[in-house]
Short mmCIF file of C-alpha atoms in Angstrom, two decimals:
data_model
loop_
_atom_site.label_atom_id
_atom_site.label_comp_id
_atom_site.label_asym_id
_atom_site.label_seq_id
_atom_site.Cartn_x
_atom_site.Cartn_y
_atom_site.Cartn_z
CA MET A 425 78.77 16.87 -22.22
CA LYS A 426 81.60 18.92 -23.69
CA ILE A 427 81.47 19.29 -27.44
CA SER A 428 85.06 18.08 -27.60
CA ASP A 429 83.88 14.72 -26.23
CA ALA A 430 81.87 14.28 -29.43
CA ASN A 431 84.77 15.31 -31.68
CA GLY A 432 83.15 18.69 -32.31
CA ASP A 433 80.00 17.13 -33.79
CA LEU A 434 77.09 19.14 -32.36
CA SER A 435 74.41 16.79 -33.69
CA LEU A 436 76.13 13.80 -32.16
CA ALA A 437 76.63 15.57 -28.84
CA LEU A 438 72.94 16.52 -28.64
CA SER A 439 71.89 12.98 -29.44
CA LEU A 440 73.99 11.77 -26.50
CA SER A 441 73.27 14.52 -23.97
CA LYS A 442 70.67 17.23 -23.44
CA ILE A 443 73.32 19.62 -22.13
CA VAL A 444 76.27 20.45 -24.39
CA THR A 445 78.98 22.95 -23.46
CA ILE A 446 81.34 24.75 -25.83
CA ASP A 447 84.57 26.27 -24.59
CA ALA A 448 86.80 28.72 -26.48
CA GLU A 449 86.63 26.78 -29.73
CA THR A 450 84.99 26.70 -33.15
CA VAL A 451 82.34 24.08 -33.93
CA ILE A 452 81.42 23.36 -37.55
CA LEU A 453 77.69 22.89 -38.25
CA SER A 454 76.75 21.71 -41.75
CA ASN A 455 73.34 20.20 -41.05
CA THR A 456 70.08 21.48 -39.51
CA LEU A 457 69.49 20.85 -35.82
CA ASP A 458 65.83 19.83 -35.59
CA ARG A 459 63.14 19.39 -32.94
CA GLU A 460 64.29 15.92 -31.94
CA LEU A 461 67.74 17.24 -31.00
CA LEU A 462 66.70 20.64 -29.57
CA TYR A 463 63.62 19.74 -27.47
CA ASP A 464 64.58 20.20 -23.77
CA ALA A 465 68.21 20.71 -24.84
CA SER A 466 70.82 23.29 -23.76
CA ILE A 467 73.84 24.55 -25.72
CA ILE A 468 76.01 26.67 -23.43
CA GLY A 469 79.15 28.57 -24.34
CA ILE A 470 81.42 31.09 -22.62
CA GLY A 471 80.76 34.08 -24.92
CA ASN A 472 82.01 35.14 -28.35
CA GLN A 473 84.95 32.73 -28.10
CA SER A 474 82.47 29.85 -28.33
CA ILE A 475 81.78 29.82 -32.07
CA ILE A 476 79.30 27.75 -34.06
CA LYS A 477 80.29 28.15 -37.71
CA VAL A 478 77.43 27.31 -40.08
CA ILE A 479 78.47 25.92 -43.46
CA GLY A 480 76.19 26.02 -46.51
CA ASN A 481 72.78 27.50 -47.27
CA ILE A 482 70.91 25.86 -44.38
CA ASN A 483 68.55 26.77 -41.54
CA PRO A 484 70.83 25.75 -38.64
CA PHE A 485 68.31 25.81 -35.77
CA ASP A 486 64.83 24.54 -36.66
CA LEU A 487 62.65 24.75 -33.54
CA GLN A 488 59.34 23.43 -34.92
CA GLY A 489 57.04 22.68 -32.00
CA THR A 490 60.04 22.87 -29.68
CA GLN A 491 59.91 23.65 -25.97
CA ARG A 492 62.51 24.46 -23.31
CA CYS A 493 65.46 24.79 -25.67
CA ASN A 494 68.22 26.91 -24.11
CA ILE A 495 71.04 28.34 -26.25
CA LYS A 496 73.27 30.94 -24.62
CA GLU A 497 76.68 32.58 -24.64
CA VAL A 498 77.68 31.44 -28.14
CA LYS A 499 78.55 33.24 -31.36
CA ILE A 500 76.97 31.93 -34.55
CA GLU A 501 78.75 32.66 -37.82
CA ILE A 502 76.75 32.43 -41.06
CA ASP A 503 77.88 32.28 -44.68
CA ALA A 504 77.19 35.65 -46.32
CA ASN A 505 75.12 33.96 -49.07
CA ASN A 506 72.92 32.01 -46.66
CA GLU A 507 69.33 33.21 -47.25
CA ASN A 508 67.70 31.17 -44.47
CA ASP A 509 66.55 31.87 -40.92
CA VAL A 510 69.21 31.16 -38.30
CA PHE A 511 66.59 30.44 -35.64
CA LYS A 512 63.25 29.31 -37.03
CA ILE A 513 60.76 28.97 -34.18
CA THR A 514 57.55 27.55 -35.63
CA GLY A 515 54.31 26.61 -33.92
CA ASN A 516 52.66 24.03 -36.14
CA GLY A 517 51.27 20.50 -36.13
CA LEU A 518 54.26 19.34 -34.08
CA GLY A 519 53.13 21.53 -31.20
CA GLU A 520 53.42 24.92 -29.55
CA CYS A 521 56.74 26.70 -29.00
CA ILE A 522 57.04 27.56 -25.30
CA ASN A 523 59.80 28.49 -22.85
CA ASN A 524 62.65 28.55 -25.32
CA SER A 525 65.56 30.84 -24.44
CA ILE A 526 68.10 32.21 -26.92
CA SER A 527 70.99 34.48 -25.94
CA CYS A 528 73.75 34.76 -28.53
CA THR A 529 75.52 36.78 -31.22
CA ILE A 530 74.84 36.21 -34.93
CA ASN A 531 77.08 37.53 -37.72
CA THR A 532 78.51 36.51 -41.07
CA THR A 533 81.76 34.56 -41.08
CA THR A 534 83.64 37.32 -42.91
CA ASN A 535 81.79 40.26 -41.30
CA ASN A 536 80.48 41.13 -44.78
CA GLN A 537 76.87 41.98 -45.57
CA GLY A 538 74.68 38.88 -45.43
CA LYS A 539 71.26 37.73 -46.65
CA PHE A 540 70.02 35.82 -43.60
CA THR A 541 67.24 36.49 -41.07
CA GLY A 542 68.34 36.21 -37.46
CA VAL A 543 65.25 34.99 -35.58
CA ARG A 544 61.83 34.16 -37.03
CA LEU A 545 58.82 33.30 -34.88
CA THR A 546 56.10 31.85 -37.12
CA SER A 547 52.76 30.69 -35.80
CA ASP A 548 51.15 28.30 -38.25
CA THR A 549 48.59 26.07 -36.58
CA SER A 550 49.94 26.36 -33.02
CA GLY A 551 50.98 29.26 -30.83
CA ILE A 552 54.33 30.72 -29.80
CA TYR A 553 54.53 32.22 -26.32
CA ASP A 554 56.64 32.70 -23.19
CA ASN A 555 59.94 32.61 -25.08
CA ASN A 556 62.94 34.77 -24.13
CA ILE A 557 65.14 36.24 -26.87
CA ASN A 558 68.39 38.20 -26.32
CA VAL A 559 70.39 38.41 -29.54
CA ASN A 560 72.98 40.67 -31.17
CA ILE A 561 72.59 40.43 -34.95
CA GLU A 562 74.90 42.01 -37.52
CA ASN A 563 75.08 42.06 -41.33
CA CYS A 564 71.66 40.49 -41.84
CA LYS A 565 68.83 41.13 -44.27
CA ASN A 566 66.18 40.97 -41.53
CA GLY A 567 66.79 40.89 -37.79
CA ILE A 568 63.76 39.56 -35.91
CA VAL A 569 60.44 38.57 -37.50
CA LEU A 570 57.13 37.77 -35.78
CA GLU A 571 54.43 36.48 -38.09
CA GLY A 572 51.09 34.72 -38.06
CA ILE A 573 50.15 32.60 -41.07
CA THR A 574 46.91 30.69 -40.61
CA THR A 575 43.58 31.63 -39.06
CA ASP A 576 43.66 31.81 -35.26
CA SER A 577 47.45 31.48 -35.04
CA TRP A 578 49.10 33.56 -32.32
CA VAL A 579 52.43 34.93 -31.13
CA THR A 580 52.08 36.40 -27.65
CA HIS A 581 53.78 37.13 -24.32
CA ASN A 582 57.29 36.69 -25.65
CA LEU A 583 60.13 38.77 -24.17
CA PHE A 584 62.81 40.37 -26.34
CA TYR A 585 65.39 42.03 -24.11
CA GLY A 586 68.66 43.81 -24.85
CA CYS A 587 68.62 42.89 -28.55
CA CYS A 588 70.88 44.81 -30.94
CA ILE A 589 70.41 44.72 -34.72
CA LYS A 590 72.79 46.59 -37.00
CA ARG A 591 73.92 46.67 -40.63
CA PHE A 592 70.71 45.26 -42.13
CA THR A 593 69.35 45.69 -45.65
CA GLY A 594 65.69 44.84 -45.01
CA THR A 595 63.80 45.23 -41.73
CA ALA A 596 65.37 45.08 -38.28
CA PHE A 597 62.20 44.17 -36.34
CA LEU A 598 59.09 43.03 -38.22
CA ILE A 599 55.65 42.28 -36.78
CA GLN A 600 53.49 40.84 -39.53
CA GLU A 601 49.93 39.94 -38.67
CA ASN A 602 47.67 38.50 -41.31
CA PRO A 603 43.85 38.45 -41.29
CA SER A 604 42.49 36.48 -38.31
CA THR A 605 45.90 36.04 -36.69
CA SER A 606 47.10 37.50 -33.37
CA ILE A 607 50.48 39.02 -32.58
CA ILE A 608 49.74 40.69 -29.27
CA ASN A 609 51.18 41.52 -25.85
CA ASN A 610 54.83 40.91 -26.70
CA ILE A 611 57.38 42.91 -24.71
CA ILE A 612 60.40 44.42 -26.45
CA THR A 613 62.74 46.18 -24.03
CA ASP A 614 66.13 47.87 -24.53
CA LEU A 615 66.07 47.22 -28.28
CA ARG A 616 68.90 48.90 -30.23
CA ILE A 617 68.69 49.28 -34.00
CA ILE A 618 71.60 50.82 -35.92
CA ASP A 619 71.38 51.65 -39.64
CA GLN A 620 74.91 51.54 -41.04
CA VAL A 621 74.31 50.29 -44.60
CA ASP A 622 75.31 52.91 -47.17
CA ASP A 623 73.61 51.34 -50.20
CA ASN A 624 71.07 53.56 -51.91
CA ILE A 625 68.12 51.44 -50.71
CA GLU A 626 65.16 51.73 -48.36
CA LYS A 627 65.68 50.25 -44.89
CA ILE A 628 63.11 49.80 -42.14
CA GLY A 629 63.78 49.84 -38.40
CA ILE A 630 60.39 48.55 -37.21
CA ARG A 631 57.58 47.42 -39.52
CA LEU A 632 54.51 47.34 -37.33
CA SER A 633 51.18 45.57 -37.13
CA GLY A 634 49.53 43.57 -34.35
CA MET A 635 48.07 44.92 -31.13
CA SER A 636 49.21 45.87 -27.62
CA ASN A 637 52.88 45.10 -28.16
CA VAL A 638 55.13 47.28 -26.00
CA PHE A 639 58.52 48.77 -26.97
CA SER A 640 60.29 50.30 -23.97
CA ASN A 641 63.61 52.17 -23.87
CA LEU A 642 63.92 51.98 -27.66
CA GLN A 643 67.15 53.30 -29.23
CA ILE A 644 67.39 53.63 -33.03
CA PHE A 645 70.34 55.34 -34.72
CA ASN A 646 70.52 56.37 -38.36
CA ASP A 647 74.25 56.33 -39.20
CA SER A 648 74.12 55.56 -42.93
CA THR A 649 75.18 58.19 -45.46
CA THR A 650 72.86 57.23 -48.36
CA GLY A 651 69.49 55.66 -48.97
CA ILE A 652 66.31 56.25 -46.98
CA PHE A 653 65.80 54.96 -43.46
CA TYR A 654 62.34 54.68 -41.91
CA TRP A 655 62.66 53.99 -38.21
CA LEU A 656 58.96 53.06 -38.28
CA ASP A 657 56.71 51.72 -41.04
CA LEU A 658 52.97 52.02 -40.36
CA SER A 659 51.84 51.19 -43.89
CA ALA A 660 50.19 47.87 -43.01
CA THR A 661 46.68 47.72 -44.52
CA ASN A 662 43.76 45.31 -44.29
CA ILE A 663 45.18 43.85 -41.08
CA ARG A 664 44.98 44.79 -37.43
CA SER A 665 47.50 47.44 -36.34
CA TYR A 666 46.64 49.48 -33.25
CA ASN A 667 47.29 50.13 -29.56
CA ASN A 668 51.01 49.31 -29.75
CA SER A 669 53.12 51.43 -27.39
CA PHE A 670 56.53 53.10 -27.61
CA ILE A 671 57.57 54.20 -24.13
CA VAL A 672 60.81 56.12 -23.53
CA GLY A 673 63.81 56.21 -25.85
CA GLY A 674 65.40 58.10 -28.70
CA VAL A 675 65.09 57.33 -32.41
CA GLU A 676 66.37 58.72 -35.71
CA GLY A 677 64.79 58.36 -39.14
CA LEU A 678 61.51 58.95 -40.93
CA ILE A 679 58.05 57.49 -40.38
CA LYS A 680 56.20 55.82 -43.24
CA ASP A 681 52.45 56.56 -43.27
CA GLU A 682 52.78 58.93 -40.33
CA SER A 683 49.04 59.57 -40.19
CA ASN A 684 48.57 56.07 -38.72
CA MET A 685 50.35 57.16 -35.55
CA VAL A 686 46.87 57.97 -34.29
CA ASN A 687 46.30 54.24 -33.73
CA HIS A 688 49.25 53.80 -31.35
CA TYR A 689 50.84 55.42 -28.30
CA PHE A 690 54.19 57.25 -28.46
CA ASN A 691 56.23 58.86 -25.71
CA LEU A 692 59.82 59.21 -26.92
CA ASN A 693 62.31 61.53 -28.61
CA ILE A 694 62.83 61.61 -32.36
CA VAL A 695 65.17 63.03 -34.98
CA LYS A 696 63.51 63.16 -38.39
CA ARG A 697 66.05 62.58 -41.16
CA PRO A 698 66.37 60.10 -44.05
CA TYR A 699 70.07 59.44 -43.42
CA SER A 700 72.87 60.66 -41.20
CA PRO A 701 74.39 63.70 -42.99
CA THR A 702 71.08 65.51 -43.45
CA THR A 703 70.49 68.43 -41.13
CA PHE A 704 66.74 68.73 -41.62
CA ASP A 705 65.09 68.64 -38.18
CA ASN A 706 68.43 67.35 -36.94
CA LYS A 707 67.88 67.45 -33.21
CA PHE A 708 66.01 65.35 -30.71
CA GLN A 709 62.49 66.57 -30.11
CA PRO A 710 59.82 65.00 -27.93
CA ILE A 711 56.80 63.29 -29.42
CA ARG A 712 54.01 62.23 -27.14
CA TYR A 713 51.17 61.04 -29.23
CA GLY A 714 48.62 58.29 -29.23
CA LYS A 715 45.13 57.02 -29.70
CA SER A 716 42.42 59.03 -28.00
CA PHE A 717 42.02 58.30 -24.32
CA ILE A 718 38.37 59.31 -24.66
CA SER A 719 37.68 57.19 -27.71
CA ASN A 720 34.08 56.69 -26.59
CA ILE A 721 33.61 60.33 -27.68
CA LEU A 722 36.26 60.98 -30.31
CA ASP A 723 35.86 57.75 -32.21
CA ASN A 724 37.39 57.54 -35.65
CA ASN A 725 34.08 56.70 -37.32
CA PHE A 726 32.03 59.36 -35.47
CA ASN A 727 29.60 56.75 -34.23
CA ARG A 728 28.64 58.99 -31.30
CA ILE A 729 27.54 61.89 -33.48
CA GLU A 730 25.08 63.02 -30.82
CA ARG A 731 28.04 64.13 -28.71
CA TYR A 732 29.00 66.87 -31.18
CA ILE A 733 27.75 70.46 -31.32
CA GLY A 734 27.53 72.86 -34.26
CA GLN A 735 27.65 76.60 -33.66
CA ASN A 736 26.95 78.76 -36.75
CA CYS A 737 27.28 75.61 -38.83
CA SER A 738 25.46 72.44 -39.82
CA PHE A 739 27.02 68.99 -39.96
CA GLY A 740 26.32 65.39 -40.86
CA LYS A 741 28.01 62.07 -41.53
CA ILE A 742 29.36 61.08 -44.94
CA SER A 743 30.43 57.45 -44.75
CA ASN A 744 32.87 57.49 -41.80
CA SER A 745 33.61 61.22 -42.01
CA ILE A 746 31.88 64.41 -40.87
CA LYS A 747 30.92 67.18 -43.32
CA ILE A 748 30.59 70.64 -41.77
CA THR A 749 29.01 73.62 -43.56
CA GLN A 750 29.35 77.16 -42.18
CA THR A 751 25.91 78.85 -41.99
CA SER A 752 27.08 82.18 -40.54
CA GLN A 753 30.40 83.76 -39.59
CA PHE A 754 32.68 81.90 -37.16
CA GLY A 755 31.25 78.43 -37.62
CA LYS A 756 32.45 76.11 -34.85
CA PHE A 757 32.14 72.32 -34.60
CA TYR A 758 33.13 70.77 -31.26
CA THR A 759 32.52 68.31 -28.47
CA ASN A 760 33.14 68.58 -24.73
CA LEU A 761 35.77 66.56 -22.89
CA LEU A 762 34.18 64.55 -20.12
CA GLU A 763 35.66 64.83 -16.63
CA PRO A 764 37.92 67.85 -17.29
CA SER A 765 39.42 67.41 -13.82
CA LYS A 766 41.06 64.25 -15.16
CA TYR A 767 43.32 66.42 -17.32
CA PHE A 768 43.90 69.30 -14.88
CA GLY A 769 47.51 70.48 -14.97
CA LYS A 770 48.33 68.39 -18.04
CA TYR A 771 48.90 69.24 -21.68
CA VAL A 772 46.51 67.71 -24.17
CA THR A 773 46.78 67.64 -27.94
CA LEU A 774 43.92 67.62 -30.41
CA THR A 775 44.84 66.21 -33.83
CA MET A 776 42.55 65.83 -36.83
CA LYS A 777 42.70 64.81 -40.45
CA VAL A 778 40.68 67.36 -42.41
CA LYS A 779 40.15 68.91 -45.83
CA SER A 780 38.35 72.18 -46.55
CA ASN A 781 37.70 74.82 -49.19
CA TYR A 782 38.71 77.62 -46.81
CA LYS A 783 40.96 77.92 -43.77
CA VAL A 784 39.94 75.99 -40.68
CA PHE A 785 41.73 75.67 -37.34
CA PRO A 786 41.70 73.01 -34.63
CA ILE A 787 40.75 74.49 -31.27
CA ILE A 788 40.89 73.68 -27.58
CA VAL A 789 38.73 76.05 -25.51
CA ASN A 790 39.13 75.97 -21.75
CA SER A 791 37.74 78.87 -19.70
CA GLU A 792 39.13 82.14 -21.07
CA ILE A 793 41.98 80.64 -23.08
CA SER A 794 41.87 79.05 -26.52
CA PHE A 795 44.80 77.96 -28.68
CA LEU A 796 44.84 77.89 -32.47
CA HIS A 797 47.49 75.86 -34.28
CA GLY A 798 49.77 77.80 -36.59
CA THR A 799 49.23 75.69 -39.72
CA PRO A 800 45.55 75.76 -40.68
CA ASN A 801 44.13 73.43 -43.29
CA TYR A 802 43.34 75.16 -46.59
CA THR A 803 43.28 72.46 -49.23
CA GLN A 804 40.93 70.11 -50.99
CA ASP A 805 43.24 67.24 -49.97
CA TYR A 806 43.34 65.80 -46.48
CA GLU A 807 45.96 67.21 -44.10
CA ILE A 808 46.75 66.55 -40.45
CA ILE A 809 46.58 69.60 -38.19
CA SER A 810 47.02 69.86 -34.43
CA VAL A 811 46.80 72.12 -31.40
CA SER A 812 48.11 71.68 -27.84
CA LYS A 813 47.03 73.31 -24.59
CA LYS A 814 47.64 72.97 -20.89
CA ILE A 815 44.37 72.43 -19.02
CA ASP A 816 44.77 74.86 -16.14
CA ASN A 817 41.33 74.62 -14.52
CA ASN A 818 38.42 72.21 -14.06
CA ASN A 819 36.05 74.05 -16.39
CA LEU A 820 34.35 72.38 -19.33
CA THR A 821 36.79 72.01 -22.23
CA GLN A 822 35.74 72.12 -25.88
CA VAL A 823 37.74 70.44 -28.63
CA GLY A 824 36.95 70.79 -32.31
CA LEU A 825 37.28 72.97 -35.38
CA VAL A 826 36.56 76.62 -36.24
CA PHE A 827 36.38 78.38 -39.60
CA ASP A 828 38.68 81.30 -40.34
CA VAL A 829 37.33 84.79 -39.66
CA ASN A 830 37.18 85.49 -43.40
CA ALA A 831 35.62 82.20 -44.44
CA PRO A 832 32.47 82.90 -46.49
CA ILE A 833 29.05 81.47 -45.68
CA GLY A 834 28.77 78.02 -47.21
CA SER A 835 32.43 77.10 -46.57
CA ILE A 836 32.83 73.34 -46.17
CA ALA A 837 35.19 71.16 -44.13
CA GLU A 838 35.34 67.37 -43.89
CA ILE A 839 36.94 65.65 -40.89
CA ASP A 840 38.15 62.09 -41.46
CA TRP A 841 39.12 61.58 -37.82
CA MET A 842 40.11 63.54 -34.74
CA VAL A 843 41.64 62.38 -31.47
CA VAL A 844 42.75 63.83 -28.16
CA ASN A 845 45.79 62.54 -26.30
CA GLU A 846 47.89 63.54 -23.34
CA GLY A 847 51.03 65.50 -24.22
CA ARG A 848 51.89 68.76 -25.91
CA LEU A 849 53.31 67.75 -29.29
CA SER A 850 52.24 65.73 -32.30
CA PRO A 851 53.67 64.92 -35.76
CA ASN A 852 53.41 68.52 -36.99
CA GLU A 853 54.83 70.08 -33.83
CA ASN A 854 56.73 73.29 -33.13
CA VAL A 855 54.74 75.58 -35.43
CA PRO A 856 54.02 78.95 -33.80
CA ASN A 857 50.40 79.90 -33.21
CA ILE A 858 48.92 82.39 -35.69
CA PRO A 859 46.69 84.92 -33.86
CA TYR A 860 43.20 85.96 -34.77
CA LYS A 861 42.93 89.75 -35.27
CA ALA A 862 40.00 92.16 -35.15
CA ASN A 863 39.65 95.96 -34.80
CA GLY A 864 37.18 98.79 -35.08
CA ILE A 865 35.82 102.11 -33.71
CA VAL A 866 32.90 102.51 -31.28
CA LYS A 867 31.31 105.46 -29.50
CA ILE A 868 29.59 105.91 -26.15
CA ILE A 869 26.59 108.20 -26.57
CA ASP A 870 26.03 111.27 -24.41
CA THR A 871 23.77 109.62 -21.79
CA GLU A 872 25.51 106.24 -21.39
CA ASP A 873 28.63 105.13 -19.47
CA ARG A 874 29.40 101.98 -21.51
CA VAL A 875 29.14 100.40 -24.94
CA PRO A 876 29.25 96.76 -26.06
CA VAL A 877 31.93 95.89 -28.63
CA ASN A 878 30.90 92.98 -30.83
CA HIS A 879 34.21 91.76 -32.20
CA GLY A 880 32.69 88.59 -33.69
CA LEU A 881 35.48 86.19 -32.76
CA PRO A 882 34.04 82.91 -31.46
CA PHE A 883 36.00 83.07 -28.20
CA THR A 884 36.09 84.77 -24.85
CA ILE A 885 39.08 87.07 -25.38
CA PRO A 886 41.42 87.55 -22.37
CA LEU A 887 41.44 91.20 -21.33
CA ASP A 888 45.18 91.49 -21.83
CA CYS A 889 44.67 90.71 -25.54
CA ILE A 890 42.38 93.74 -26.02
CA ASN A 891 43.72 97.24 -26.69
CA ILE A 892 41.59 100.42 -26.59
CA SER A 893 42.54 104.06 -27.23
CA PRO A 894 40.36 107.21 -27.07
CA ILE A 895 40.21 109.19 -30.31
CA ASN A 896 38.52 112.37 -28.99
CA ASN A 897 38.43 114.31 -25.71
CA LEU A 898 35.64 112.13 -24.25
CA GLY A 899 33.56 115.04 -22.93
CA GLN A 900 32.85 114.68 -19.21
CA ALA A 901 34.41 111.21 -19.00
CA LYS A 902 37.89 111.12 -17.46
CA LYS A 903 38.65 107.37 -17.08
CA TRP A 904 37.95 104.28 -19.16
CA TRP A 905 38.48 100.52 -18.91
CA ILE A 906 37.50 97.15 -20.39
CA ASP A 907 34.88 94.98 -18.74
CA SER A 908 32.79 91.82 -19.16
CA SER A 909 34.58 89.95 -21.91
CA SER A 910 32.47 87.06 -23.17
CA GLU A 911 32.29 84.99 -26.30
CA GLY A 912 32.08 87.42 -29.24
CA SER A 913 32.06 90.69 -27.29
CA PHE A 914 33.36 92.88 -24.50
CA TYR A 915 32.43 96.30 -22.97
CA ILE A 916 34.25 99.62 -22.88
CA VAL A 917 33.25 101.53 -19.73
CA VAL A 918 33.82 105.19 -18.70
CA ASP A 919 33.57 106.77 -15.26
CA SER A 920 30.71 109.08 -16.29
CA ALA A 921 28.48 109.73 -19.28
CA PRO A 922 30.29 111.98 -21.79
CA GLY A 923 27.43 114.49 -22.09
CA ALA A 924 27.10 116.52 -25.30
CA MET A 925 30.44 115.20 -26.55
CA GLU A 926 30.31 111.51 -27.48
CA ALA A 927 33.28 109.39 -26.32
CA LYS A 928 34.96 107.59 -29.24
CA PHE A 929 37.41 104.67 -28.95
CA ALA A 930 39.51 102.64 -31.34
CA TRP A 931 39.88 99.01 -30.29
CA SER A 932 41.94 96.08 -31.53
CA ILE A 933 42.42 92.41 -30.65
CA GLU A 934 45.34 90.10 -31.41
CA TYR A 935 44.70 86.66 -30.00
#
């Protein structure tokens, strides 16, 4: 039925026919369309010329327990003072919400800033799943909201595709689990979020909880000139929030409670800035970061403490953390990655949350090469520190923590958590490595052709990081070289014993 056949009365048209078409015309809606009218119904327009103009402070589309409702190719105009949800999809005592499809544009009538929420999926006593949402929302308070209210309620396997949310004053995309609810396995693809509100307020792109929801090809732009914009808010507490994925895309803004990134997977580009004019970190940089792919070893609560090794240190659990005490110089606390061949040719990143009373470094040790991150922890408060390395062979790989060369005996570090993930960067990326240094003087006695050099560093130093220079005439020796580098030492060798004149060498390491 054409809407014109019902004199422009949408409620009347839906009561007479389950398929209503709207041409290039404006339809006035002053009452809520409820389950009885929308169940198995279709409202089909021809694009933004098919306008449904909502009058008053009402919830125009109330899909409680509704199934197979299809609304597409229409533009919905809302009064700027309307504080309701435009689409309220609620699973409750009336039934589950399944197979509904919404594809439309939502904006205020005057294109001024509004107070409405575009789409809200609320699971009360029944579930919401297998719905398809494709909406462009402008001038809203909140864009799209997924929430669970009562115990065992669920919102799952819904598809949000090609949605665009811009000029919002609250949250563009909100996933709000509550205790004993499930918002899982929803797919959000090609989502665009644009911050263009210049009020001096806090705005959120995505406020996240739930589990195993996937954002792919995410694009978030921070074009406001004032206020603070968080493209991601991970501050949810006392509820489940882990294993959500962000795969491919580019985003701008800050991250609230950045340390909780460890619970999710990220592979996208980011510009960190609170609003558009700021130049701080003002270029796209890759972040590839996520929960440990060997969580059976690097578990956040250190439940597998038997997997860890202390070298020149002692350690033990304190609640869910690990306390490490250096017992002699170069204390090292680590575990071995299982199946190192699994990571061959790939970059891996070790990240940990740690506090200490002297400098400590995260380390990845693989064959003859170790990397130390350039920003060590040296504070009584917890900090997040990281190190990245390409695994270039199939040898056993150690990941863990080492005390600074000058750390005194009895130095203490506490690790709250540490994880390993594939990729070369993490939230405190692009800090140059700070080398370890050591030097000294040794001599080869008259009857010997070599001398061990005990440099004390807890690594096998690559030969090209060792420098030696003779400081006398070496007696009968004419040639010299470095040999047999191993953890903590190497050898200086000469072609023949120096005889009555001892051979003296100065050596130095920068690694």
